[in-house]
Structure formats: C-alpha cells, structure tokens
Amino acid sequence: MEETMEGNKCVRVNRNYIVAIIGIWFLGAVPQAMGQDSPYEVSPIVINVYSLLASNPQVKKGVDAIKVDHENTIVEQKQICEIPAPPFKEQIRAADYQKRLAALGLRDVQMDKEGNVFGLRPGAGKGPKLLVCAHLDTVFAEGTDVKVKERDGKLYAPGIADDARGLAALLSIIRAFNASGIKTVGDIVFCGNVGEEGLGDLRGVKALFRDHRDIDGFITIDGTGADKITYLATGSHRYLITYKGEGGHSFRAFGRPSAIHALGRSIAQIADLKPPREPKTTFTVGVIRGGTSVNSIAAEASMEFDMRSDNERELLELEAKFLEIVKKAAADENARWRSDKITTQIKMVGDRPAGVQPPDSIIVQAAWAATQIIGQKPKLGEASSTDSNLPISLGIPSLTLGGGGKDDYNHAPGEWFDPTNAYQGPQRIFLTILGLVGVDGVSEPLLSLRK
Ligand SMILES: [Zn+2]
C-alpha cells in the first residue's frame, strides 16, 4: 500500500481540519482519526462537500434515523438470513427482498431476467447514477439450517453476516433517505443482486452492467465493519479440467492410457508453477475426482483449478502456463502408450476480472471523509474479490464497504455476527452516497457522469 500512496496527487491540506469541522457537529467531540501516522490526503473539493453536508440538518436527521433504526435493522437481518438463498437458488429471498424495496417507496421496483431485484430513488435530474447493491446469495447448499440463534449478544447462522447484514443495511439506508426527505442531485438505484459467491461468478452484476450502460458509480455492501475501504479487485479464473479415455481392466487392458495418470502428470507440473509474490498471484488444484475401482484403468478424471491475481496481466500469464501444462499432460500420457485416446476437456467455470483504481480517486476520498464523520478511523483495504471487481474492471468508480458490526467464520457453518454499534455501517455508506450523488441545493455531486 505504501508504494501506491506515493502516486497521491491531492493537495496537501490540514488533515485534522475535516475531522474538526465535521466531527464536532455530528458527534460532539473530535475523534482521534487521522493521526500523524496516516499518509492519506483528502482533497479540498471533498472536504468542502463534506463540510456542507455535515452542517445540514436533513443530513443529520438521516444519520440519526439509522441509529434509531438499529433494532429494526437487526430484526430484518435475521428474517432475511432465515430465507435460504443457495447459489442459483436465490429466487425466494429475491422475491421477498423485492417486496421490501417496494414497501420503502422506490420507483420501478422490478426483478430482471438474471434474478436481480432493484428500484430507483430518482434525483433532481442531470446528476450521476449510483448503483448500491448487496448480494442475495449465500455459499450454503440447500437444506442448510439457517435458523438464527442468539448467544452472548451475538447472532449465529450461516449467512447472517455475508450478506444478510449488507441486505439489511441497504434497507436501513433507504429508510434514512425517507426519514430525512433529502433530495439528491443524482439518481440512486438500490439492488439486491444474485450470483456473487463461488460459481455464481458475478452473474448478477455482470447482467446489471450489461443491461444498464448509464451507471456512473457502484457501491456494494459486503462484509462487516465501518472503517475499511475496499477499492482494489483481485481477479480470478477457475477451470474444470476433465481427461477422458477408454478405460479398461487393469490387467487385461494394460497398455491403454489412463485419465488419472494424465491428471497426475498435469498436477505434478502445476505444483511447480512459480507465480510472482508481487503482485500477489496464487493457484491451487482444489478438487480432484476420477476412476471407478482399484483394478480399472481410469476412463475419466477431473480437477477444479483456481488462480488469482491482483494484476490482470499476471493472471493471464499464469493461465497460459496452466493451459499449456494441461494439454501437454494428455499428450505425454498418450505418447507413453503410443495412443491417442486420452482427450482433454477444458471448461472455464469462473471469470472475475482484476482491476485497480488510484487510492486517491474521488470515490475513495468520499468514503474516507464519511468514515471520519462517523468517528471511525478509515483504512484502505487490500485487494479482494467481490461484486466490485466487474465495475472496477470497466473503469467505473466502485467500492466494497462493510455493513457495520463484526463477524467471523463466514462461509462456514459457525458464522456469527456481533451487532454492537452496527448502525455505523449504514451511516457511513449513507454519507458516502450523499457525497457522491450530491444533495440538491446543498452540495454538487462528487461523482462525474460516465463519458
Ligand atoms: Zn459476501
């Protein structure tokens, strides 16, 4: 992170200024944020917008409304969590969420062909359009017990944080808009999207950005906390590789090539791949299958392969080497037995593009200022793989922000959520949104229209 910070082009300003003018008004005290250890600079234009917002009574009303709404948000979070939403089976939760969006007065609430549900909160006109999402799907298979259990002030259930929290926080933000009566300059589309996890492969956001070419900015509420700003996207490619042959009796048909042996040759070479440490680039063969019995030459064997990188070029380079190995292993196994019977099926099952934005981009600065206002110490997150990957790769300003509270063991049956002060999550996102789309008669939008 240090290296990228050197590219910071912001004008140097008194960092504590924004905290002082905003912090006192909202919180009655200057928070400890932005100490001398932080190298981050917020530009005067962003400081100006946030000082205008911070001194506006309607904005304060919205921020306060989110705190008052805390218990209600937790109730909804539990309700949403208890509607199962396995990958590709988000329909029931989506239909429920669509009703919740409509009940909050959004315009044109609808479900698209992919299964995303969304509605519009129109602005005054001629402003940017911001898409705010939380993902409907979980990683958990059908039949998983998703009943929420409470113990020692924590909520336990698969999916209670990822992303029932994001979905509930999003609804709380819409209620804050309604309570405050704020008229934004730009439009906001609020959305529960499908297909974020695993083999869902971002199909929800891919459809949204394919069908709507007028989106100028993107926020996804994913994970918890109210201090981290995720603005870098780790790309991933995933493959299902299947070798097929004739198979046969291990003794009588000896001499035929084996699908498992081809797979073994392949994995042995993959294991020796050496991707760069920086930018972080990784790989693993996560699953293998194949064969029928101990005394049979395997007719089929397959592997699932995952590779990731913070840099798209490194990802593509590693992919090229991987594919070469996969093909060569089949050729080697055939050559060993002077055969041509082993064939290779290559299926790409995951494609999440990598992408970068400068740390001083306007959307990151807006989130930084918003984080300070709620009294948290902002920090730039490492690259990660979320719905933001897709818009970041398209050059659209995008962030992944937590929905507040704390969690652990997500993607595992022991997932828990601690709701202490969780309202700070939606408060921060509410303020980030206001800065980006602008408030009519108060502040200009920080987000520019897409060219
Ligand atoms: Zn998630």
Short mmCIF file of C-alpha atoms and ligand atoms in Angstrom, two decimals, residues 135 162 196-197 222, ligand 1:
data_model
loop_
_atom_site.label_atom_id
_atom_site.label_comp_id
_atom_site.label_asym_id
_atom_site.label_seq_id
_atom_site.Cartn_x
_atom_site.Cartn_y
_atom_site.Cartn_z
CA HIS A 135 -25.80 -9.75 -2.66
CA ASP A 162 -22.44 -12.46 4.47
CA GLU A 196 -21.75 -13.07 -6.05
CA GLU A 197 -20.45 -16.23 -4.43
CA ASP A 222 -20.50 -6.75 1.71
ZN ZN B 1 -20.29 -11.50 0.53
#
